[in-house]
Coordinates of N, CA and C in Angstrom, one line a residue:
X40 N 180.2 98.8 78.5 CA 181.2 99.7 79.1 C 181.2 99.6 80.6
X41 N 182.6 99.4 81.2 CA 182.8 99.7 82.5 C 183.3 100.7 83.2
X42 N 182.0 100.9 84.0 CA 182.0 102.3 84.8 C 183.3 102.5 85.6
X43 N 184.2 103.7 85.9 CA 185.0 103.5 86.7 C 184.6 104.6 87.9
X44 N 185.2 103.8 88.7 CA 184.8 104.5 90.6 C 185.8 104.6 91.1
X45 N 186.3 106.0 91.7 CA 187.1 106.4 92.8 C 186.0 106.5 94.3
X46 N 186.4 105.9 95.6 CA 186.0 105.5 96.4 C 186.3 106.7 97.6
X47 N 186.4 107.7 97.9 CA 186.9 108.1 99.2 C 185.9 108.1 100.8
X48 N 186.9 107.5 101.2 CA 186.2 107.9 103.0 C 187.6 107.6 103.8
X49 N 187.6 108.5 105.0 CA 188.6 108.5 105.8 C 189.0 107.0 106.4
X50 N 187.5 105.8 106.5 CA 188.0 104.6 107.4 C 188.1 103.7 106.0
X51 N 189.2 102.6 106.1 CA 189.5 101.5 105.4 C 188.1 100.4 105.6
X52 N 187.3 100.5 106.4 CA 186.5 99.3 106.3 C 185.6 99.7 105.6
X53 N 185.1 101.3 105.6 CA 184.2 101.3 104.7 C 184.1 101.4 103.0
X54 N 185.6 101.5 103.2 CA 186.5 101.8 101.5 C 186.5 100.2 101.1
X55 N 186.8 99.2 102.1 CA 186.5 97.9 101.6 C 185.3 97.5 101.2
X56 N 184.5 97.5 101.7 CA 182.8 97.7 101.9 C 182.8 98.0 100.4
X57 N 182.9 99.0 100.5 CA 182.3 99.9 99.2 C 182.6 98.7 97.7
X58 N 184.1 98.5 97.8 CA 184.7 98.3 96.7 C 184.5 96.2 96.6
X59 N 184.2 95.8 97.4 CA 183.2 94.6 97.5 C 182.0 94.4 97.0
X60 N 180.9 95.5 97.2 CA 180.0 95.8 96.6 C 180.1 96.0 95.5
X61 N 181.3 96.9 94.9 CA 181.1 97.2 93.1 C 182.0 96.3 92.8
X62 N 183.0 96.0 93.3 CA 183.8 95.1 92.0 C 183.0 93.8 91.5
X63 N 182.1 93.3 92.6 CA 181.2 92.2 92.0 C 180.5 91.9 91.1
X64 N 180.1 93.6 90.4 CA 179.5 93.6 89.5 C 180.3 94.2 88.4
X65 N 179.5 93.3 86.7 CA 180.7 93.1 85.4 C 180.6 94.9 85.1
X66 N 179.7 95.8 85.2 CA 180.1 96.9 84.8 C 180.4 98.0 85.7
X67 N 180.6 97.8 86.7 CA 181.4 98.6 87.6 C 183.0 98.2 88.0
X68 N 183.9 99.1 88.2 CA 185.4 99.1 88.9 C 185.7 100.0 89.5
X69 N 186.5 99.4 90.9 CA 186.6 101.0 91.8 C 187.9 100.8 91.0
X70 N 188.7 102.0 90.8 CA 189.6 102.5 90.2 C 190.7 103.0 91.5
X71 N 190.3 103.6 92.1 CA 190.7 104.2 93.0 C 190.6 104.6 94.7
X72 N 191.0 104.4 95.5 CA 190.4 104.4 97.1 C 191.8 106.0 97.5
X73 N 190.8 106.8 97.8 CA 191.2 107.8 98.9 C 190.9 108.1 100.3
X74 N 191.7 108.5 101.0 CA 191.8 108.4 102.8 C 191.4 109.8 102.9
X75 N 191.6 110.8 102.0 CA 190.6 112.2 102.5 C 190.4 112.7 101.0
X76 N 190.0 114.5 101.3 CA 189.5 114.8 100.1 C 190.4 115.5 99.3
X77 N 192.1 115.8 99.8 CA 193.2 116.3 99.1 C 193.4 114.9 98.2
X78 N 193.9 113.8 98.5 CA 193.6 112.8 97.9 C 192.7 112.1 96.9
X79 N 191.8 112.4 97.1 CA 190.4 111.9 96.3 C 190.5 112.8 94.9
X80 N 190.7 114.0 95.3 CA 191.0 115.5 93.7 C 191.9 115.0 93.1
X81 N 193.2 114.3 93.5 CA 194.3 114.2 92.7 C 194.0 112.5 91.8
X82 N 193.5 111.7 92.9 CA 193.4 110.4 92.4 C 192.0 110.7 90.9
X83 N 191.0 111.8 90.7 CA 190.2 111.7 90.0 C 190.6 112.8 88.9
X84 N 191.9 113.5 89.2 CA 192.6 114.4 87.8 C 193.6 112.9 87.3
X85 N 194.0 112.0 88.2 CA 194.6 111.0 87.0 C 194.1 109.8 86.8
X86 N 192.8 109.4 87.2 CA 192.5 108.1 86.6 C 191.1 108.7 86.0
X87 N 190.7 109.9 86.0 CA 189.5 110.0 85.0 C 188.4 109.4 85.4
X88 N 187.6 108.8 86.6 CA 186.8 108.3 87.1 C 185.1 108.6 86.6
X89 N 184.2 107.5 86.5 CA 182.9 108.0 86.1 C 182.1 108.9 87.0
X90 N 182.4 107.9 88.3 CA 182.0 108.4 89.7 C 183.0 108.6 90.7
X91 N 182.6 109.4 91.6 CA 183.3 109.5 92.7 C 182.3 109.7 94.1
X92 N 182.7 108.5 94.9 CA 181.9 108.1 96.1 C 182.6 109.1 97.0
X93 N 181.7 110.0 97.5 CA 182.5 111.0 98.6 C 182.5 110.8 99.8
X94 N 182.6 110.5 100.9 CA 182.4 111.0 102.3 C 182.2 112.9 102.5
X95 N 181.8 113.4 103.2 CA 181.6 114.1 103.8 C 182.6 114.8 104.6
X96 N 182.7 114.2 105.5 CA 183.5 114.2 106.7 C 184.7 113.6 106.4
X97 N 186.0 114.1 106.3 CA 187.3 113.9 106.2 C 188.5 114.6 106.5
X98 N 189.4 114.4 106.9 CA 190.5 115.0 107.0 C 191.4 115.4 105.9
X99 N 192.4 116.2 106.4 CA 193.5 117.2 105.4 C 192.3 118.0 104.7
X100 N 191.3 117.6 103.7 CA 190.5 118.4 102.7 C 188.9 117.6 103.1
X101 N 188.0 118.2 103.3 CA 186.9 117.7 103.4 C 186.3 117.6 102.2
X102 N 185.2 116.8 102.4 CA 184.4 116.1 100.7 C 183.6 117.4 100.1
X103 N 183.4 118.5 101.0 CA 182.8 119.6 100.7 C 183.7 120.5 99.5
X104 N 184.7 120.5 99.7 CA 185.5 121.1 99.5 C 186.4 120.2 98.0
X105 N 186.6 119.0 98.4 CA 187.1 118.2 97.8 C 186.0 118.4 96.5
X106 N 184.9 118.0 96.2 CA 183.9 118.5 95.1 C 183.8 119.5 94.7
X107 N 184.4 120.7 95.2 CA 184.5 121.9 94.6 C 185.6 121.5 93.8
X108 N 186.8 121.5 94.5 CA 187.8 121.6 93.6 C 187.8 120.6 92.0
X109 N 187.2 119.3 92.1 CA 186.6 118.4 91.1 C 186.1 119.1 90.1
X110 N 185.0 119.6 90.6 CA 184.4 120.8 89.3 C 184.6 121.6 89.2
X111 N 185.4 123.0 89.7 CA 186.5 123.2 89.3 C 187.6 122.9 88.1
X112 N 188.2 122.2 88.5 CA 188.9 121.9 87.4 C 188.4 121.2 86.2
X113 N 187.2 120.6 86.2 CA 186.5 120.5 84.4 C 186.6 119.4 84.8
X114 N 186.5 118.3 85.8 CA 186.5 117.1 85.7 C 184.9 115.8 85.1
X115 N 185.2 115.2 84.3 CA 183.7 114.9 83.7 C 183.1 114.0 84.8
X116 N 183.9 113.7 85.9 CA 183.3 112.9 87.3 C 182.3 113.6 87.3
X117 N 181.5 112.8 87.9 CA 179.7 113.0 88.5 C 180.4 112.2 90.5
X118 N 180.1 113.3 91.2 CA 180.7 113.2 92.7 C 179.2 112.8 93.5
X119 N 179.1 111.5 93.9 CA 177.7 111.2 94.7 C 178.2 111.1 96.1
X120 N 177.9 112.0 96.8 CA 178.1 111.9 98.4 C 177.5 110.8 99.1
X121 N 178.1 110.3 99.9 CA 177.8 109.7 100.8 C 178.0 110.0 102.5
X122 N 176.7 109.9 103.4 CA 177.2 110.3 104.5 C 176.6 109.6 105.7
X123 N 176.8 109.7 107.2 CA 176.0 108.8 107.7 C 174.5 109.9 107.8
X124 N 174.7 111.0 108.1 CA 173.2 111.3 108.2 C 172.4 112.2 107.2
X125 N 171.3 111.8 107.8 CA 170.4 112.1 106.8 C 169.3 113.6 107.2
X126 N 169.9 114.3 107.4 CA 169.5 115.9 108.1 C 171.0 116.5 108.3
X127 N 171.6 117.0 107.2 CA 173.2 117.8 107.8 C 173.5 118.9 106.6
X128 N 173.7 120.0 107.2 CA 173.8 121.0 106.1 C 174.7 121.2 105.4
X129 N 176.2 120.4 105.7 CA 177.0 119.8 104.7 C 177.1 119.3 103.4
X130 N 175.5 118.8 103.3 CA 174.9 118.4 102.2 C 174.3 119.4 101.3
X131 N 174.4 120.3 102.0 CA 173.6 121.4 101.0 C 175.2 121.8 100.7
X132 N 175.8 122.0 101.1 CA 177.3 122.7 101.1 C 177.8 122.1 100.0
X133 N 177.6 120.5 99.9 CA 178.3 119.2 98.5 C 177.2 119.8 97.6
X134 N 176.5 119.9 97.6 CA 175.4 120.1 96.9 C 175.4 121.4 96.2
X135 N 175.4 122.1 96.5 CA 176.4 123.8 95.5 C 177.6 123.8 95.3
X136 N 178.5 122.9 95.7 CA 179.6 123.0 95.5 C 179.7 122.1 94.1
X137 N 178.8 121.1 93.5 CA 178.6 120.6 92.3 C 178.2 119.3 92.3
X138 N 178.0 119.0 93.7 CA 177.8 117.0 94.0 C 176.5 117.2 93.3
X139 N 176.3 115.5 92.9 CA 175.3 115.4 91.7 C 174.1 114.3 92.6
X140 N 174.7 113.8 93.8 CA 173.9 113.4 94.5 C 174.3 113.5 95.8
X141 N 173.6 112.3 96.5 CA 173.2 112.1 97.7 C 172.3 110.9 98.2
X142 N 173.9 110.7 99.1 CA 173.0 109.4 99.6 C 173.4 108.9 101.1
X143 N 172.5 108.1 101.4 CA 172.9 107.5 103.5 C 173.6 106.2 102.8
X144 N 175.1 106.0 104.3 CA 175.2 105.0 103.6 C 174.9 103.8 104.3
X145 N 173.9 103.6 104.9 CA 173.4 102.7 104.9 C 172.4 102.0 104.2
X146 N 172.2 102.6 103.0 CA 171.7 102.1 102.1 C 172.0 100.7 101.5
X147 N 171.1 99.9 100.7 CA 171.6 98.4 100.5 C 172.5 98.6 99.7
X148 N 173.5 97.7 99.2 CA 174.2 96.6 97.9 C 173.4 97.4 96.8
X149 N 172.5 96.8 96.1 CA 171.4 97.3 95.3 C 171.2 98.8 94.5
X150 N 170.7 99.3 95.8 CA 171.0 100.6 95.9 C 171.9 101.1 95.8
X151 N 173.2 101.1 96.0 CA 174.4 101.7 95.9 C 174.8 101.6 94.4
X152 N 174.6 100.2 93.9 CA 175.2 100.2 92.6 C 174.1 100.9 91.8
X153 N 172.8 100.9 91.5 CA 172.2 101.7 91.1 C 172.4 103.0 90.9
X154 N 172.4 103.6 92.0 CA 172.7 105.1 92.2 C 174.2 105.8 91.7
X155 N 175.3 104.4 91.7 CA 176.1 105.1 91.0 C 175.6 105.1 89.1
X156 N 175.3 104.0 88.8 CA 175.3 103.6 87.3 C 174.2 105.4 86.5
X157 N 172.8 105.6 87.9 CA 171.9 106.7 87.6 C 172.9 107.4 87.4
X158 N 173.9 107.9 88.8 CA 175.1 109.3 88.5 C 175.7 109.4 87.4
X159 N 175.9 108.4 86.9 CA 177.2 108.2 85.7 C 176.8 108.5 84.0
X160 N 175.1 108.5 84.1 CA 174.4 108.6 83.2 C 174.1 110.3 83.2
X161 N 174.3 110.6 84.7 CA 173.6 112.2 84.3 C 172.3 112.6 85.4
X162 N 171.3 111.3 85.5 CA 170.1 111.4 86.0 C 170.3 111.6 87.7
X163 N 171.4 112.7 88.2 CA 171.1 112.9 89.8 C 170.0 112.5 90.9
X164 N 170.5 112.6 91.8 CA 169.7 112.4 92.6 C 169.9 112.4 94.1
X165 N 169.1 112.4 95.2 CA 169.0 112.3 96.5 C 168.1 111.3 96.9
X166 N 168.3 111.0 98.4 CA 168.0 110.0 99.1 C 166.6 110.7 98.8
X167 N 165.9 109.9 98.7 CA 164.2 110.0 98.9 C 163.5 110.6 100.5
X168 N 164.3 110.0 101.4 CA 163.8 110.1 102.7 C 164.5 111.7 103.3
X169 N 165.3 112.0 102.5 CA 165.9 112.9 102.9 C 166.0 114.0 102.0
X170 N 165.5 114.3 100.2 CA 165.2 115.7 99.6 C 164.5 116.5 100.2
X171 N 163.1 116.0 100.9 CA 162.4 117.2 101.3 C 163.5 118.4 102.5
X172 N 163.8 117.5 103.2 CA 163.9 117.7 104.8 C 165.2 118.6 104.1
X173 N 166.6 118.1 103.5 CA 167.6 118.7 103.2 C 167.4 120.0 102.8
X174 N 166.7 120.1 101.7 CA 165.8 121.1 100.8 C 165.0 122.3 101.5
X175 N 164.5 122.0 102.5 CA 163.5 122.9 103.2 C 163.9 123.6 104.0
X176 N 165.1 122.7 104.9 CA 165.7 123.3 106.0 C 166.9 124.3 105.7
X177 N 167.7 123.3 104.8 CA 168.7 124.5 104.8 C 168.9 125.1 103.1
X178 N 168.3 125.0 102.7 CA 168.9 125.8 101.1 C 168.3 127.3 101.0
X179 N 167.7 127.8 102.3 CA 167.0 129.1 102.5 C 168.1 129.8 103.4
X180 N 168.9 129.2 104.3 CA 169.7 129.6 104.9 C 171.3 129.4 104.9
X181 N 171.6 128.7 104.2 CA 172.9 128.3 103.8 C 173.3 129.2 103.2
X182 N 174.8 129.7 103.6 CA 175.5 130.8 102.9 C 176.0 130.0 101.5
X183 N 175.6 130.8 100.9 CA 176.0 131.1 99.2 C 176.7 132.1 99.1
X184 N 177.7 132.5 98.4 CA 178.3 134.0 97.5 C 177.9 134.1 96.5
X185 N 177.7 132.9 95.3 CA 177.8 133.1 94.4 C 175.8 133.3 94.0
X186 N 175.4 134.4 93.2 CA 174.1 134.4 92.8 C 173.9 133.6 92.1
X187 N 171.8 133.0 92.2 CA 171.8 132.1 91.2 C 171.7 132.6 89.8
X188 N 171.5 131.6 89.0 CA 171.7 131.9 87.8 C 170.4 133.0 87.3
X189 N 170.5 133.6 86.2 CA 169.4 134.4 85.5 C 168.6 133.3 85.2
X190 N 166.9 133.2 85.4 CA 166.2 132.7 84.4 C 165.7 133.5 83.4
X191 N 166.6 134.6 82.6 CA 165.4 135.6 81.8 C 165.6 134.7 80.3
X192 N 166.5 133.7 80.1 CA 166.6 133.5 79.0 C 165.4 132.2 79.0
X193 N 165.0 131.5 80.2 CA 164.3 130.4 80.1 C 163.1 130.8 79.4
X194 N 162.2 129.9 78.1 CA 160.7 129.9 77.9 C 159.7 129.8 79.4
X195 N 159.0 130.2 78.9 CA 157.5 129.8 80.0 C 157.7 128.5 80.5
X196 N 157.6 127.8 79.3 CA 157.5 126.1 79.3 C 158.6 125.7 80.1
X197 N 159.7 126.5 79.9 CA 161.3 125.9 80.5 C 160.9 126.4 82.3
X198 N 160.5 127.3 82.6 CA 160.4 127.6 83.3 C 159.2 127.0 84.0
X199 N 158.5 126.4 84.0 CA 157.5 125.4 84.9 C 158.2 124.1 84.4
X200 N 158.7 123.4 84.1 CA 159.9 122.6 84.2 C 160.6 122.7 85.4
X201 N 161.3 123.8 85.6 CA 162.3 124.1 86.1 C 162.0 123.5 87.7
X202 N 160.6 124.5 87.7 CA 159.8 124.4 88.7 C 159.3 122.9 89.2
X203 N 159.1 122.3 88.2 CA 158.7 120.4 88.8 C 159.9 120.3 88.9
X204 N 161.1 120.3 88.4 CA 162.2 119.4 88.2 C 162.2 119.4 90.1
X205 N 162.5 121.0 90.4 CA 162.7 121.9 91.8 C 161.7 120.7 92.9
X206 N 160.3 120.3 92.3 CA 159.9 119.5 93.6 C 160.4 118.2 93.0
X207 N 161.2 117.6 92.6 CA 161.8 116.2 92.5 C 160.9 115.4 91.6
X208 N 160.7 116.1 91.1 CA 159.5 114.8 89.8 C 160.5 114.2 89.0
X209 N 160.2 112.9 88.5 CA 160.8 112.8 87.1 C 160.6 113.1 86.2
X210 N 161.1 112.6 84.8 CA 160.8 113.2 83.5 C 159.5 112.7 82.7
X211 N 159.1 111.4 83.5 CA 157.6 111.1 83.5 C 156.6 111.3 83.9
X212 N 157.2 111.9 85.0 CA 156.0 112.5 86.5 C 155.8 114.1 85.7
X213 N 157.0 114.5 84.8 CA 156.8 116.1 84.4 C 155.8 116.3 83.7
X214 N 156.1 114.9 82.2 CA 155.1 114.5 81.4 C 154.1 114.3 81.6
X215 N 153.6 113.8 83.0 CA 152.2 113.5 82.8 C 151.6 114.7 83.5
X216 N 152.2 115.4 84.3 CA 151.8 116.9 84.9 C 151.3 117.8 83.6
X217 N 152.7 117.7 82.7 CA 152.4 119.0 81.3 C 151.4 118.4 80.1
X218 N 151.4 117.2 80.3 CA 150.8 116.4 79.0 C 151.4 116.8 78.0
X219 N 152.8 116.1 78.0 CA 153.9 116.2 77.2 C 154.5 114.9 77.2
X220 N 155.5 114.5 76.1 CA 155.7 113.3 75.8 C 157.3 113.5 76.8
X221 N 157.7 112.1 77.0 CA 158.9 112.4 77.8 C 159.9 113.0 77.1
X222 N 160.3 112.5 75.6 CA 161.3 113.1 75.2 C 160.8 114.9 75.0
X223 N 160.1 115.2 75.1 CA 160.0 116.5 75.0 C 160.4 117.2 76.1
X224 N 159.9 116.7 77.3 CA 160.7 116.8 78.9 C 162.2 116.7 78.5
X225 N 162.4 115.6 78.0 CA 163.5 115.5 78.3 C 164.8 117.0 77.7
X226 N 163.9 117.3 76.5 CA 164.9 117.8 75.7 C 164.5 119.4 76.5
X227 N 163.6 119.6 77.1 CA 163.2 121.0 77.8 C 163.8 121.0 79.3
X228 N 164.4 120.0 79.6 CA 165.6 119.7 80.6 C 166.5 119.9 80.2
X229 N 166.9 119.3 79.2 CA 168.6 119.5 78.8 C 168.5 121.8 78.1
X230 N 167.3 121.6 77.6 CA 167.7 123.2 77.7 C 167.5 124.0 79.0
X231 N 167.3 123.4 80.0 CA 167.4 124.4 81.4 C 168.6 124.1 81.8
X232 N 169.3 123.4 81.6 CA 170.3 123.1 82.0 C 171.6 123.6 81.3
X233 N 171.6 123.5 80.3 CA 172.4 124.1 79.1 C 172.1 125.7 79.1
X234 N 171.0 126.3 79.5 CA 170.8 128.0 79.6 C 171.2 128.6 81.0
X235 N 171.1 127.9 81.9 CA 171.4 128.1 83.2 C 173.3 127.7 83.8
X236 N 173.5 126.7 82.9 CA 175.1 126.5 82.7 C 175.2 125.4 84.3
X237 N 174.3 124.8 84.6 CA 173.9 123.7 85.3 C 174.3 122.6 84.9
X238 N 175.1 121.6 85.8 CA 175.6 120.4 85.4 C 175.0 119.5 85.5
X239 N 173.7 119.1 86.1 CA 172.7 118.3 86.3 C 171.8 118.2 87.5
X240 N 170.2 117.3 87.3 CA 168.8 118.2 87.5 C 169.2 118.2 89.4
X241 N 170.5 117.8 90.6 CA 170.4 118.6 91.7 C 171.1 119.7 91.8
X242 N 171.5 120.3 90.9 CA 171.7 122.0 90.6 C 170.5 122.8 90.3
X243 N 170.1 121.8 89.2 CA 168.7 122.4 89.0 C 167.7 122.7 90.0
X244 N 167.7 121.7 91.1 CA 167.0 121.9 92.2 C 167.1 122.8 92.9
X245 N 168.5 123.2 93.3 CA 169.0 124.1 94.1 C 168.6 125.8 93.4
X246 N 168.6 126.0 91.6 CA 168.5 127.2 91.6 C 166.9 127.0 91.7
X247 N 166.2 126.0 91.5 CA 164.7 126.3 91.6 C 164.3 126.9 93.0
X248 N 165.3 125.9 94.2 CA 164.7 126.7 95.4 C 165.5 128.5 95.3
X249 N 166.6 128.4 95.3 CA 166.9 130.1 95.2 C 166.3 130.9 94.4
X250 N 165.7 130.8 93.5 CA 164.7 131.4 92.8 C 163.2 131.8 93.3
X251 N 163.3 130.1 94.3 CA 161.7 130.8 95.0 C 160.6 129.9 94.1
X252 N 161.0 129.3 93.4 CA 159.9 128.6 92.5 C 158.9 127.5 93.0
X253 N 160.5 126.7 94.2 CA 159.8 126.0 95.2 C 159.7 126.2 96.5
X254 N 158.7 126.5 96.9 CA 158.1 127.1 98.6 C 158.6 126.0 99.9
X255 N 159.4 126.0 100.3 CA 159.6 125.8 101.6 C 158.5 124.6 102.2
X256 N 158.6 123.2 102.5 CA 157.2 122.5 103.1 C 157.3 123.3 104.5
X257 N 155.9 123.5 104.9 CA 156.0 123.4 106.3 C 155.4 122.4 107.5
X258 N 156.4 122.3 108.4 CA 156.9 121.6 109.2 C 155.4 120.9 109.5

């Protein structure tokens, strides 16, 4: 099966870039290239895209905003931001607004196609070099309106899950913390996520820190 990709960023070289990288490979296709983020919402309500490569930073509609409106409307896109830096509270901003990752884009070839094929599967994610720092700094102080979700319906067990998912473990790293087999992780994730009405585990992250489950590193 080939993945499809809508591409947006305000400059044409890096929309070329991008779509060089994925068309080379047999199960990716960019589908679509947008110049801002009013553009990017309409190009991904009519080609149905797997992923959607965001910029940040854009004109007419920013990528912040531009991902809201995405999920919003029910769209099955998984939105992976891309941006140049790797400390910006924008990202927490993509990041509640429903983006399913995060990434620098200076990241390799490699890496990029990876991280879309991860998004497209479900398995989110953030830059490595940049969850803690994102996470610590601003998800304590970033305005939100909306409260997080209830955990009264989570089990015990769902709820110390919730809590590794919150420090970035995987579903192996959960397993071998709980002495649980992964599919059992696995299926005690899809019920945090399904009880909490969470679209995948960097949502999850986000109500774990608003909840308090995961403590702030310090500096």
């Amino acid at each position: 099966m080939t993945l499809r990709v809508v591409v947006a960023d305000d400059q044409a070289l890096v929309r070329t870039g991008f779509r060089m990288i994925i068309d080379a490979r047999d199960d990716l296709e960019v589908v679509g290239e947008a110049s801002d983020g009013q553009e990017a919402v309409r190009l991904t309500r009519d080609l149905a895209p797997d992923v959607v490569l965001m910029d940040v930073r854009m004109p007419v509609v920013d990528g912040i905003e531009a991902t809201r409106r995405i999920v919003e409307h029910g769209s099955r896109a998984r939105v992976l931001v891309l941006t140049t830096w790797d400390v910006d509270a924008h990202v927490v901003g993509a990041l509640r607004a429903g983006a399913s990752g995060f990434l620098l884009k200076d990241i390799r070839p490699t890496e990029l196609v990876d991280a879309i094929r991860v998004t497209a599967r479900g398995d989110a994610l953030l830059a490595p070099t940049a969850l803690s720092r994102v996470l610590d700094r601003f998800l304590r102080t970033a305005p939100d309106p909306a409260p997080p979700p209830s955990l009264q319906d989570l089990s015990g067990r769902e709820r110390e899950v919730l809590t590794l998912i919150g420090q970035a473990l995987s579903n192996a790293e959960i397993a071998g913390r709980l002495r649980l087999s992964e599919a059992t992780v696995k299926n005690h994730v899809t019920a945090v996520l399904r009880k909490l009405g969470l679209r995948d585990r960097v949502q999850a992250v986000v109500a774990a820190y608003d909840h308090g489950l995961v403590e702030p590193r310090r500096p």
